[in-house]
Amino acid sequence: MTIRKKTRNTSLAKRSWQKFIQNRMAILGLIGLVLIIAACLAAPLLTNYDPTLIDPSIRGLSPSREHLLGTDRLGRDIFARILYGGRWSIMIGVIAAMGANLLGAALGCIAGYYGGKVDSVLVSIQEMLSIFPGTLINMLCIGFMGKSVRNLLLIFTFTGWPGVMRIVRGRILSLKQEPYVESCRANGIGGMSIMFHHLLPNTLGPIIVNSTMNVAGYILSEAALSYLGLGVPDNVPTWGNIINAAKRLDIVQTLPMLWLAPAAAICLFVLSINFFGDGLRDALDPSSK
Amino acid sequence: MAEQREKLLSIRHLTMEYQPNRRLFEAKKPSVKAVSDVSLDIYAGETFGVVGESGCGKTTLGKCIVRLLKPTAGELFFNDGGEMKDLLRLDKKTSFALRQKIQIVFQDPYASLNPVHTIQEAFDEPMRVHGIGGGSREKRTEIIANALTRVNLQPDYMYRYPHEFSGGQRQRICVAKALVMEPRLIICDEPVSALDVSIQAQLLNLMRKLQRETGVTFFFIAHDLSVVQYMSDRIAVMYLGHVVELADAGDLYARPLHPYTQALLSAVPVPVLQAKKERIVLKGDVPSPMDPPTGCPFHPRCANCMEKCKTEKPELHEVEAGHFVACHLYQQHT
């Protein structure tokens, strides 16, 4: 018997995509994201300056044709630092969000599906992490572990999972009562398959949305920590680290580009990703038409 | 007559008690006895109907049989190749293997299929874990195609997602999904109550046809009395977790003995104009299963309640050949 496998345009992904492209703000966000990421990736094509090269002869220049956004107090080109810094900032945001959401989703699945003691323990840990001020916990951890990009990613991952864990756990709690799950259990299909093959795909929408929002959140967290001097090491240009150079009041006044430009980059990126995330949420929500 | 047939499932003193979750420092809450001391025999090839109103424990009973719930007490003997095995006390391997032989079809066709999986994916996994089709994917796909054809659906529908089907189609898919497992017993938990009346008849006829072809046994749970009458060979009436009456379908409808069954049947609408029918209206509500009445569970609402009923629980016993009833009114006849 030959049965042709038909690919029909009513699959869930296609339907969501059609919903997404009707949302103008979401498309705007997507375009913003693509432009910023492309500019950061294409940094060597857009500028000839090395973002870390210290040149005392050109300290504190105002924007000019050679230095589009001027230079900082060590003579580094700000435009180059923002492009290269975007690479680090976005990478930190994306990897930290992925780490925290993968961990949170897995823990949420286990807590929601198995319930009982496992659930109580995981929920308690989650609550303890949630009631602690996030910035404080990050600062303490950095203080103990030392400044490095790897440490920062680890800290974001291990302190960032409670949010998504709550979302996934809640969804799993209601989904596991569904007849299609009971039908699996009646057939003796194992917990791992039920959790990760049957239940998790049904929570993918909220996880994806949460992840995109988290990318923005982690970029802001990184910027905040770096501004306080507790983020990434000084030699790594990130958007937060660039602003860190503008801590003194006289610099804030005399070199406005030093903080205005990276702040604008952060704002634009976070705004774009939030519009994009909102659009995704509406598109992936099966109850919205 | 039924006695000569092969027993497929023997339920013995099955009790299912739900223990409410108790939080720290909270007073102990009473447990809910959803099914209490039910004993039934189900014969191979028959359709065994179970009726009763919402909350009487019929779905719980079904879920205990497919082992979605672990009963608090009792035995479930299943005929595995002539040998009666207690499903609740089996080694892991046999227990898993026997799951294939008992399938379930749920009430809600919209929630019975995972929205993220195609029909083929939904069918394939249980077949794969139980080794149906000899572990060959092509063979399994062929079996799925055949099963869909048997429920009057096109084979290439297997690559579609559940949301592309109507309720009736989905329920046919669910029946096909149960059938590909080559079960001996299918628990049908109100399979038609979510469907339009015209679609109900279509599905019921289809199920009867499939039963003739495969010899599968149906454990048919419903609250629609006409549907149960149409489908069943024998019927058990449940009230508050107890089986109050058990008889051949024709017998039960012609001469209901238990006062509850009489009231229940008097509520069936008759499709004849001006048909005068005496309606027995029960007073009060079903008592809370958290606080069941002493003696006969039906006594607070029974018109024929005697002193004995308030203290002593009547046992199910055979009043006539094949007609069992749990009521003190008929005690003297035996």
Coordinates of C-alpha atoms in Angstrom, one line a residue:
Chain A
M1 CA 0.0 0.0 0.0
T2 CA 1.5 3.3 -0.9
I3 CA 0.2 6.4 0.9
R4 CA 1.6 9.7 -0.1
K5 CA 2.7 11.8 2.8
K6 CA 0.9 15.0 2.3
T7 CA 2.4 18.2 3.6
R8 CA -0.6 20.4 4.2
N9 CA -0.5 24.1 4.9
T10 CA -2.6 23.8 8.0
S11 CA 0.1 22.4 10.2
L12 CA 0.4 24.2 13.5
A13 CA 3.6 26.0 12.7
K14 CA 2.2 27.4 9.5
R15 CA -0.9 28.6 11.2
S16 CA 1.2 30.4 13.8
W17 CA 3.4 31.9 11.2
Q18 CA 0.4 33.4 9.4
K19 CA -0.9 34.8 12.6
F20 CA 2.5 36.3 13.4
I21 CA 3.0 38.1 10.1
Q22 CA -0.3 39.9 10.5
N23 CA 1.1 41.6 13.6
R24 CA 2.9 44.8 12.5
M25 CA 4.7 45.5 15.8
A26 CA 6.0 42.0 15.8
I27 CA 7.3 42.3 12.3
L28 CA 8.9 45.6 13.2
G29 CA 10.6 43.9 16.2
L30 CA 11.8 41.1 14.0
I31 CA 13.3 43.6 11.5
G32 CA 15.0 45.5 14.3
L33 CA 16.4 42.3 15.7
V34 CA 17.7 41.1 12.3
L35 CA 19.3 44.5 11.6
I36 CA 21.0 44.8 15.0
I37 CA 22.3 41.2 14.9
A38 CA 23.4 41.6 11.3
A39 CA 25.3 44.8 12.1
C40 CA 27.1 43.2 15.0
L41 CA 28.0 40.1 13.0
A42 CA 29.2 42.3 10.1
A43 CA 31.2 44.6 12.5
P44 CA 34.6 44.1 10.6
L45 CA 32.9 45.3 7.4
L46 CA 31.4 48.4 9.0
T47 CA 34.4 49.7 11.0
N48 CA 38.1 49.5 10.7
Y49 CA 38.9 50.1 14.3
D50 CA 39.8 47.5 16.9
P51 CA 37.3 47.8 19.9
T52 CA 40.0 47.1 22.4
L53 CA 42.9 49.0 21.0
I54 CA 44.0 51.8 23.4
D55 CA 45.3 54.9 21.6
P56 CA 46.1 57.8 24.0
S57 CA 46.5 60.2 21.1
I58 CA 42.8 60.2 20.3
R59 CA 41.3 60.3 23.8
G60 CA 37.8 61.7 24.3
L61 CA 37.1 62.8 20.7
S62 CA 33.7 64.1 19.7
P63 CA 31.8 62.4 16.9
S64 CA 33.5 63.0 13.6
R65 CA 33.8 61.4 10.2
E66 CA 36.6 59.2 11.3
H67 CA 35.0 58.3 14.6
L68 CA 31.3 58.2 14.0
L69 CA 30.4 58.2 17.7
G70 CA 33.7 59.6 19.0
T71 CA 36.2 57.9 21.2
D72 CA 36.2 57.1 24.9
R73 CA 38.7 58.3 27.5
L74 CA 41.2 55.6 26.5
G75 CA 41.0 56.4 22.9
R76 CA 38.9 53.5 21.7
D77 CA 36.4 54.0 18.9
I78 CA 32.9 53.9 20.4
F79 CA 31.1 52.9 17.3
A80 CA 33.4 49.8 16.9
R81 CA 33.0 49.0 20.6
I82 CA 29.2 49.1 20.3
L83 CA 29.2 46.8 17.3
Y84 CA 31.7 44.3 18.8
G85 CA 30.1 44.8 22.2
G86 CA 26.7 43.8 20.7
R87 CA 28.2 40.4 19.8
W88 CA 29.0 39.8 23.4
S89 CA 25.9 41.2 24.9
I90 CA 23.5 39.4 22.6
M91 CA 25.5 36.2 22.9
I92 CA 25.4 36.4 26.7
G93 CA 21.6 37.1 26.6
V94 CA 20.8 34.3 24.2
I95 CA 23.0 31.6 25.9
A96 CA 21.8 32.6 29.4
A97 CA 18.2 32.5 28.3
M98 CA 18.6 29.2 26.6
G99 CA 20.3 27.7 29.6
A100 CA 17.8 29.0 32.1
N101 CA 14.8 28.0 30.0
L102 CA 16.1 24.5 29.2
L103 CA 16.9 23.9 32.9
G104 CA 13.6 25.4 34.0
A105 CA 11.6 23.5 31.4
A106 CA 13.1 20.1 32.4
L107 CA 12.6 20.8 36.1
G108 CA 9.1 22.1 35.5
C109 CA 8.2 18.9 33.6
I110 CA 9.6 16.6 36.3
A111 CA 7.9 18.6 39.1
G112 CA 4.6 18.8 37.3
Y113 CA 4.5 15.2 36.1
Y114 CA 5.7 13.3 39.1
G115 CA 4.2 15.6 41.8
G116 CA 4.6 14.6 45.4
K117 CA 7.9 15.0 47.2
V118 CA 9.9 15.8 44.0
D119 CA 7.5 18.6 43.3
S120 CA 7.5 20.0 46.8
V121 CA 11.3 20.1 46.9
L122 CA 11.7 21.7 43.5
V123 CA 8.9 24.2 44.3
S124 CA 10.6 25.1 47.6
I125 CA 13.9 25.7 45.9
Q126 CA 12.2 27.8 43.2
E127 CA 10.4 29.9 45.8
M128 CA 13.6 30.5 47.7
L129 CA 15.4 31.7 44.6
S130 CA 12.4 33.8 43.6
I131 CA 12.2 35.7 46.9
F132 CA 15.9 36.7 46.8
P133 CA 16.6 39.9 44.9
G134 CA 18.0 38.8 41.6
T135 CA 20.7 41.5 41.3
L136 CA 21.9 40.8 44.8
I137 CA 22.2 37.1 44.2
N138 CA 24.1 37.7 41.0
M139 CA 26.5 40.2 42.7
L140 CA 27.2 37.7 45.5
C141 CA 27.8 34.9 43.1
I142 CA 30.1 37.0 41.0
G143 CA 31.9 38.1 44.1
F144 CA 32.6 34.5 45.1
M145 CA 33.2 33.0 41.6
G146 CA 35.1 35.9 40.0
K147 CA 34.4 38.0 36.9
S148 CA 34.3 36.0 33.7
V149 CA 31.8 35.5 30.9
R150 CA 31.5 31.8 31.7
N151 CA 30.7 32.5 35.3
L152 CA 28.2 35.0 34.4
L153 CA 26.4 32.6 32.1
L154 CA 26.4 29.9 34.8
I155 CA 25.0 32.3 37.3
F156 CA 22.3 33.5 35.0
T157 CA 21.4 29.9 34.2
F158 CA 21.3 28.6 37.7
T159 CA 19.4 31.6 39.1
G160 CA 17.1 32.2 36.1
W161 CA 15.2 28.9 35.9
P162 CA 12.4 29.6 38.4
G163 CA 10.2 31.7 36.1
V164 CA 10.0 29.2 33.3
M165 CA 9.8 26.3 35.7
R166 CA 6.6 27.8 37.2
I167 CA 5.1 28.2 33.8
V168 CA 5.9 24.7 32.6
R169 CA 4.9 23.1 35.9
G170 CA 1.5 24.8 35.8
R171 CA 0.9 23.7 32.2
I172 CA 2.0 20.1 32.9
L173 CA -0.2 19.9 35.9
S174 CA -3.3 20.6 33.8
L175 CA -2.1 18.7 30.7
K176 CA -1.3 15.5 32.5
Q177 CA -5.0 15.0 33.2
E178 CA -5.8 15.1 29.5
P179 CA -7.2 11.9 28.0
Y180 CA -4.4 11.6 25.5
V181 CA -1.9 11.4 28.3
E182 CA -4.1 8.9 30.2
S183 CA -4.3 6.8 27.0
C184 CA -0.4 6.7 26.9
R185 CA -0.3 5.7 30.6
A186 CA -3.0 3.0 30.0
N187 CA -0.7 1.6 27.3
G188 CA 2.3 1.5 29.7
I189 CA 4.3 4.2 27.9
G190 CA 7.1 5.5 30.1
G191 CA 7.2 8.8 32.0
M192 CA 10.1 10.1 30.0
S193 CA 8.3 9.7 26.7
I194 CA 5.1 11.2 28.1
M195 CA 7.0 14.2 29.6
F196 CA 9.2 15.1 26.8
H197 CA 7.4 13.7 23.7
H198 CA 3.8 14.3 24.6
L199 CA 3.7 17.1 27.2
L200 CA 6.6 19.4 26.6
P201 CA 5.7 20.1 22.9
N202 CA 2.4 21.4 24.2
T203 CA 4.2 23.9 26.4
L204 CA 6.7 25.0 23.8
G205 CA 4.7 28.2 23.0
P206 CA 5.1 29.7 26.5
I207 CA 8.7 28.5 26.7
I208 CA 9.7 30.2 23.4
V209 CA 8.0 33.4 24.4
N210 CA 9.6 33.4 27.8
S211 CA 13.0 32.7 26.3
T212 CA 12.8 35.7 24.0
M213 CA 11.8 38.0 26.9
N214 CA 14.6 36.5 29.0
V215 CA 17.1 37.4 26.3
A216 CA 16.2 41.0 26.8
G217 CA 16.2 40.6 30.6
Y218 CA 19.7 39.1 30.6
I219 CA 21.1 41.8 28.4
L220 CA 19.8 44.3 30.9
S221 CA 21.1 42.3 33.9
E222 CA 24.5 42.0 32.3
A223 CA 24.5 45.8 31.6
A224 CA 23.5 46.5 35.2
L225 CA 26.1 44.3 36.6
S226 CA 28.8 45.6 34.3
Y227 CA 27.9 49.1 35.1
L228 CA 28.5 48.2 38.8
G229 CA 31.8 46.7 37.8
L230 CA 30.6 43.2 38.6
G231 CA 29.8 41.9 35.2
V232 CA 32.2 40.7 32.6
P233 CA 35.9 41.4 32.8
D234 CA 36.9 45.0 31.7
N235 CA 38.7 43.8 28.5
V236 CA 35.5 42.3 27.1
P237 CA 33.4 45.0 25.4
T238 CA 29.7 44.6 26.1
W239 CA 27.1 47.3 26.0
G240 CA 27.1 47.4 29.8
N241 CA 30.8 47.6 30.0
I242 CA 30.9 50.6 27.6
I243 CA 28.5 52.5 29.9
N244 CA 30.6 51.5 32.8
A245 CA 33.3 53.8 31.5
A246 CA 30.8 56.7 31.9
K247 CA 30.5 56.5 35.6
R248 CA 32.0 59.8 36.6
L249 CA 29.8 62.9 36.4
D250 CA 32.2 65.0 34.4
I251 CA 32.4 62.2 31.8
V252 CA 28.6 61.9 31.7
Q253 CA 28.5 65.6 30.8
T254 CA 31.5 66.0 28.5
L255 CA 31.3 62.7 26.6
P256 CA 27.5 62.1 26.1
M257 CA 28.1 59.7 23.3
L258 CA 29.9 57.3 25.7
W259 CA 26.7 56.5 27.5
L260 CA 24.0 57.6 25.0
A261 CA 25.1 55.3 22.2
P262 CA 25.3 52.0 24.1
A263 CA 22.1 52.9 26.1
A264 CA 20.3 53.5 22.8
A265 CA 21.6 50.2 21.4
I266 CA 20.3 48.4 24.5
C267 CA 17.0 50.2 24.3
L268 CA 16.5 49.4 20.6
F269 CA 17.4 45.7 21.0
V270 CA 15.3 45.2 24.1
L271 CA 12.3 47.0 22.5
S272 CA 12.7 44.9 19.4
I273 CA 12.8 41.7 21.2
N274 CA 9.9 42.6 23.4
F275 CA 7.7 43.4 20.3
F276 CA 8.9 40.2 18.7
G277 CA 8.1 38.2 21.9
D278 CA 4.6 39.7 22.2
G279 CA 3.9 38.8 18.6
L280 CA 5.2 35.3 19.2
R281 CA 3.0 34.9 22.3
D282 CA -0.1 35.9 20.3
A283 CA 0.8 33.7 17.4
L284 CA 1.5 30.6 19.5
D285 CA -1.4 31.0 21.8
P286 CA -4.0 28.4 20.5
S287 CA -6.9 30.2 22.2
S288 CA -6.4 33.5 20.4
K289 CA -7.7 33.8 16.9
Chain B
M1 CA -26.7 -18.8 29.0
A2 CA -24.0 -16.4 29.8
E3 CA -22.6 -18.8 32.3
Q4 CA -21.3 -21.2 29.6
R5 CA -19.2 -18.5 28.0
E6 CA -15.6 -17.7 28.7
K7 CA -15.0 -15.3 31.4
L8 CA -12.7 -12.4 30.3
L9 CA -12.6 -10.3 33.4
S10 CA -13.6 -11.0 37.0
I11 CA -13.8 -8.0 39.2
R12 CA -13.8 -9.0 42.8
H13 CA -14.6 -6.7 45.7
L14 CA -13.0 -3.8 43.9
T15 CA -12.8 -0.6 46.1
M16 CA -11.4 2.7 45.1
E17 CA -11.0 5.3 47.7
Y18 CA -9.7 8.7 46.9
Q19 CA -7.6 10.2 49.7
P20 CA -7.8 13.9 49.7
N21 CA -4.4 15.7 49.7
R22 CA -3.6 16.7 53.2
R23 CA -1.5 19.8 53.8
L24 CA 0.7 20.6 56.8
F25 CA -1.4 21.3 59.9
E26 CA -4.7 20.5 58.1
A27 CA -7.3 18.4 59.8
K28 CA -7.7 14.9 58.2
K29 CA -10.4 15.1 55.5
P30 CA -12.7 12.1 54.9
S31 CA -11.8 9.9 52.0
V32 CA -14.1 9.5 49.0
K33 CA -15.2 6.0 48.2
A34 CA -15.8 6.3 44.5
V35 CA -16.2 2.5 44.0
S36 CA -17.0 0.3 46.9
D37 CA -16.9 -3.4 46.9
V38 CA -17.9 -4.0 43.3
S39 CA -17.8 -7.6 42.0
L40 CA -18.7 -8.3 38.3
D41 CA -17.9 -10.9 35.7
I42 CA -17.5 -9.9 32.1
Y43 CA -17.6 -12.5 29.4
A44 CA -15.6 -12.6 26.2
G45 CA -17.3 -11.1 23.2
E46 CA -20.2 -9.4 25.1
T47 CA -21.0 -5.8 25.5
F48 CA -21.2 -5.0 29.2
G49 CA -23.1 -1.8 29.9
V50 CA -22.7 0.3 33.0
V51 CA -25.2 3.1 33.8
G52 CA -25.5 5.5 36.5
E53 CA -25.6 9.2 37.1
S54 CA -22.6 11.5 37.3
G55 CA -20.3 10.7 40.2
C56 CA -21.6 7.2 40.7
G57 CA -18.1 5.7 40.1
K58 CA -18.6 4.2 36.6
T59 CA -15.6 6.1 35.1
T60 CA -13.5 5.3 38.2
L61 CA -14.3 1.7 37.7
G62 CA -13.3 1.8 34.1
K63 CA -10.0 3.6 34.9
C64 CA -9.2 0.9 37.5
I65 CA -9.7 -1.8 34.9
V66 CA -7.2 -0.1 32.5
R67 CA -5.0 0.5 35.5
L68 CA -4.9 4.3 35.3
L69 CA -5.9 4.2 38.9
K70 CA -4.7 1.8 41.6
P71 CA -7.6 0.4 43.5
T72 CA -7.4 0.5 47.3
A73 CA -8.7 -3.0 47.6
G74 CA -9.9 -6.0 45.6
E75 CA -8.8 -8.1 42.7
L76 CA -9.1 -7.9 38.9
F77 CA -8.7 -11.2 37.2
F78 CA -8.1 -11.0 33.5
N79 CA -8.2 -14.1 31.3
D80 CA -4.8 -14.3 29.6
G81 CA -4.9 -17.3 27.3
G82 CA -7.2 -19.3 29.6
E83 CA -5.3 -18.4 32.8
M84 CA -7.0 -15.9 35.1
K85 CA -4.3 -13.4 36.3
D86 CA -4.8 -10.7 38.9
L87 CA -3.9 -7.5 37.1
L88 CA -3.1 -5.8 40.3
R89 CA -0.6 -8.3 41.5
L90 CA 1.6 -9.1 38.4
D91 CA 5.2 -8.8 37.7
K92 CA 6.2 -5.8 35.7
K93 CA 6.7 -7.6 32.4
T94 CA 3.3 -9.4 32.3
S95 CA 1.6 -6.3 33.7
F96 CA 3.0 -4.2 30.8
A97 CA 2.2 -6.9 28.2
L98 CA -1.4 -7.1 29.4
R99 CA -1.9 -3.4 29.0
Q100 CA -2.0 -4.0 25.3
K101 CA -5.1 -6.3 25.8
I102 CA -7.2 -3.7 27.5
Q103 CA -7.7 -0.4 25.7
I104 CA -9.8 2.7 26.6
V105 CA -11.8 5.1 24.5
F106 CA -12.6 8.4 26.3
Q107 CA -15.6 10.6 26.3
D108 CA -14.1 13.8 25.0
P109 CA -12.9 13.3 21.4
Y110 CA -11.3 16.7 21.4
A111 CA -8.9 15.9 24.3
S112 CA -8.3 12.3 23.4
L113 CA -5.7 13.1 20.7
N114 CA -2.5 15.1 21.3
P115 CA -2.8 18.2 19.2
V116 CA 0.9 18.3 18.4
H117 CA 1.0 14.7 16.9
T118 CA -0.3 13.5 13.6
I119 CA -2.7 10.5 13.7
Q120 CA 0.1 8.3 12.5
E121 CA 2.4 9.4 15.3
A122 CA -0.3 9.0 17.9
F123 CA -1.0 5.4 16.7
D124 CA 2.6 4.4 16.2
E125 CA 4.0 4.9 19.7
P126 CA 1.9 2.4 21.6
M127 CA 2.2 -0.1 18.7
R128 CA 5.9 0.3 18.8
V129 CA 6.3 -0.2 22.5
H130 CA 4.1 -3.3 22.4
G131 CA 5.9 -4.7 19.3
I132 CA 2.8 -4.8 17.1
G133 CA 3.7 -5.3 13.4
G134 CA 6.9 -7.1 14.4
G135 CA 8.9 -4.0 15.0
S136 CA 8.7 -2.9 11.4
R137 CA 7.6 0.7 10.8
E138 CA 6.2 -0.1 7.3
K139 CA 4.1 -2.9 8.7
R140 CA 2.8 -0.6 11.4
T141 CA 1.9 2.0 8.9
E142 CA 0.0 -0.6 6.9
I143 CA -1.9 -1.7 10.0
I144 CA -2.8 1.9 10.7
A145 CA -4.0 2.4 7.2
N146 CA -6.2 -0.7 7.5
A147 CA -7.6 0.4 10.8
L148 CA -8.5 3.8 9.4
T149 CA -10.2 2.2 6.4
R150 CA -12.2 0.0 8.8
V151 CA -13.6 3.0 10.6
N152 CA -14.5 4.6 7.2
L153 CA -11.7 7.1 7.1
Q154 CA -9.2 7.5 4.2
P155 CA -5.8 5.9 4.9
D156 CA -3.9 9.1 4.0
Y157 CA -5.7 10.9 6.8
M158 CA -3.0 9.5 9.1
Y159 CA -0.7 12.3 8.2
R160 CA -3.2 14.9 9.4
Y161 CA -3.4 16.6 12.8
P162 CA -6.3 16.1 15.1
H163 CA -7.6 19.6 14.7
E164 CA -8.4 18.9 11.1
F165 CA -11.1 16.4 12.1
S166 CA -14.7 16.7 13.4
G167 CA -15.7 15.3 16.7
G168 CA -17.3 12.2 15.1
Q169 CA -14.2 11.5 13.0
R170 CA -12.0 11.9 16.0
Q171 CA -14.0 9.4 18.0
R172 CA -13.7 7.0 15.1
I173 CA -10.0 7.6 15.1
C174 CA -9.9 6.8 18.8
V175 CA -11.8 3.6 18.3
A176 CA -9.3 2.7 15.5
K177 CA -6.4 3.6 17.8
A178 CA -7.7 1.1 20.4
L179 CA -8.3 -1.5 17.7
V180 CA -4.8 -1.5 16.3
M181 CA -3.6 -2.8 19.6
E182 CA -5.5 -6.0 19.1
P183 CA -7.2 -5.7 22.4
R184 CA -9.6 -8.2 24.0
L185 CA -11.4 -5.6 26.0
I186 CA -12.1 -2.0 25.2
I187 CA -13.4 0.3 28.0
C188 CA -15.7 2.8 26.3
D189 CA -16.1 5.7 28.7
E190 CA -19.2 7.4 27.4
P191 CA -17.8 7.4 23.9
V192 CA -20.8 9.0 22.3
S193 CA -22.1 11.5 24.9
A194 CA -20.1 14.4 23.4
L195 CA -21.5 13.8 19.9
D196 CA -24.6 14.8 17.9
V197 CA -27.4 12.3 18.0
S198 CA -27.0 11.4 14.3
I199 CA -23.3 10.9 14.7
Q200 CA -23.9 8.9 17.9
A201 CA -26.0 6.3 15.9
Q202 CA -23.3 6.1 13.2
L203 CA -20.5 5.5 15.7
L204 CA -22.6 2.9 17.7
N205 CA -23.4 1.0 14.6
L206 CA -19.7 1.1 13.6
M207 CA -18.7 -0.2 17.0
R208 CA -21.2 -3.1 16.7
K209 CA -19.9 -4.0 13.3
L210 CA -16.3 -3.9 14.5
Q211 CA -17.2 -6.1 17.5
R212 CA -18.8 -8.7 15.2
E213 CA -15.6 -8.7 13.0
T214 CA -13.1 -8.8 15.8
G215 CA -14.9 -10.5 18.7
V216 CA -13.7 -7.7 21.1
T217 CA -15.4 -7.2 24.4
F218 CA -16.8 -3.8 25.2
F219 CA -17.2 -2.4 28.7
F220 CA -19.6 0.3 27.8
I221 CA -20.0 3.1 30.3
A222 CA -22.8 5.6 29.7
H223 CA -25.5 7.7 31.3
D224 CA -27.7 7.6 28.3
L225 CA -30.1 4.8 28.9
S226 CA -31.2 4.3 25.3
V227 CA -27.6 4.1 24.1
V228 CA -26.8 1.5 26.7
Q229 CA -29.9 -0.5 25.9
Y230 CA -29.0 -0.4 22.2
M231 CA -25.4 -1.5 22.8
S232 CA -25.4 -3.9 25.7
D233 CA -26.0 -7.6 26.3
R234 CA -25.9 -7.2 30.0
I235 CA -26.2 -4.0 32.1
A236 CA -25.0 -3.1 35.6
V237 CA -26.7 -0.1 37.3
M238 CA -24.5 1.8 39.7
Y239 CA -25.4 4.2 42.5
L240 CA -22.9 5.9 44.7
G241 CA -20.1 3.5 44.0
H242 CA -22.3 0.4 44.4
V243 CA -23.7 -2.0 41.8
V244 CA -27.4 -2.0 42.7
E245 CA -28.7 -4.2 39.9
L246 CA -27.3 -6.4 37.2
A247 CA -29.3 -8.2 34.5
D248 CA -29.6 -9.0 30.8
A249 CA -30.4 -5.8 28.9
G250 CA -33.9 -6.9 27.8
D251 CA -34.7 -8.2 31.3
L252 CA -33.6 -5.0 33.0
Y253 CA -35.6 -2.7 30.8
A254 CA -38.7 -5.0 30.9
R255 CA -38.7 -5.6 34.6
P256 CA -36.4 -3.3 36.6
L257 CA -36.4 -4.5 40.2
H258 CA -34.3 -2.1 42.2
P259 CA -36.3 1.1 43.1
Y260 CA -33.4 3.2 41.8
T261 CA -33.4 1.4 38.5
Q262 CA -37.2 1.9 38.3
A263 CA -36.8 5.6 38.9
L264 CA -34.0 5.8 36.4
L265 CA -35.9 4.0 33.6
S266 CA -39.0 6.0 34.2
A267 CA -37.0 9.1 33.2
V268 CA -36.2 7.8 29.7
P269 CA -38.2 9.8 27.2
V270 CA -40.5 7.8 25.0
P271 CA -40.6 8.7 21.4
V272 CA -44.3 8.3 21.1
L273 CA -46.7 11.2 21.1
Q274 CA -49.2 11.4 24.0
A275 CA -47.5 8.3 25.5
K276 CA -48.5 8.5 29.2
K277 CA -45.8 7.3 31.4
E278 CA -45.6 7.3 35.1
R279 CA -42.6 9.2 36.2
I280 CA -41.0 8.3 39.5
V281 CA -39.4 11.5 40.8
L282 CA -36.8 10.9 43.4
K283 CA -36.6 13.3 46.3
G284 CA -33.4 14.9 47.4
D285 CA -29.9 14.7 45.9
V286 CA -27.4 12.0 45.7
P287 CA -25.6 11.9 49.1
S288 CA -22.0 13.1 49.2
P289 CA -19.7 10.2 48.7
M290 CA -17.5 11.7 51.5
D291 CA -20.3 11.0 53.9
P292 CA -22.3 8.0 52.5
P293 CA -25.5 6.9 54.3
T294 CA -25.4 3.9 56.5
G295 CA -27.0 0.7 55.3
C296 CA -28.3 0.7 51.8
P297 CA -26.7 3.7 49.9
F298 CA -30.1 4.4 48.3
H299 CA -32.3 4.4 51.5
P300 CA -32.6 8.2 52.1
R301 CA -34.3 8.6 48.7
C302 CA -36.1 5.3 48.4
A303 CA -39.9 5.2 48.5
N304 CA -39.9 1.6 49.9
C305 CA -37.4 2.2 52.6
M306 CA -37.6 -0.1 55.6
E307 CA -36.0 -0.1 59.0
K308 CA -33.5 -2.7 57.9
C309 CA -32.3 -0.6 55.0
K310 CA -31.0 2.1 57.3
T311 CA -28.7 -0.1 59.1
E312 CA -27.9 -3.1 57.0
K313 CA -26.3 -2.9 53.6
P314 CA -28.0 -5.3 51.1
E315 CA -25.7 -7.6 49.1
L316 CA -26.0 -8.2 45.4
H317 CA -27.7 -11.5 45.0
E318 CA -29.4 -13.5 42.2
V319 CA -33.2 -13.0 42.3
E320 CA -33.9 -14.8 39.0
A321 CA -31.5 -16.5 36.6
G322 CA -29.0 -13.9 35.6
H323 CA -30.8 -11.0 37.4
F324 CA -29.0 -9.7 40.4
V325 CA -30.2 -7.0 42.7
A326 CA -28.9 -5.4 45.9
C327 CA -32.1 -4.6 47.8
H328 CA -33.8 -5.9 50.9
L329 CA -37.2 -5.9 49.2
Y330 CA -36.2 -9.0 47.3
Q331 CA -34.3 -10.7 50.1
Q332 CA -37.2 -13.0 51.0
H333 CA -37.5 -14.4 47.5
T334 CA -34.3 -16.3 47.7

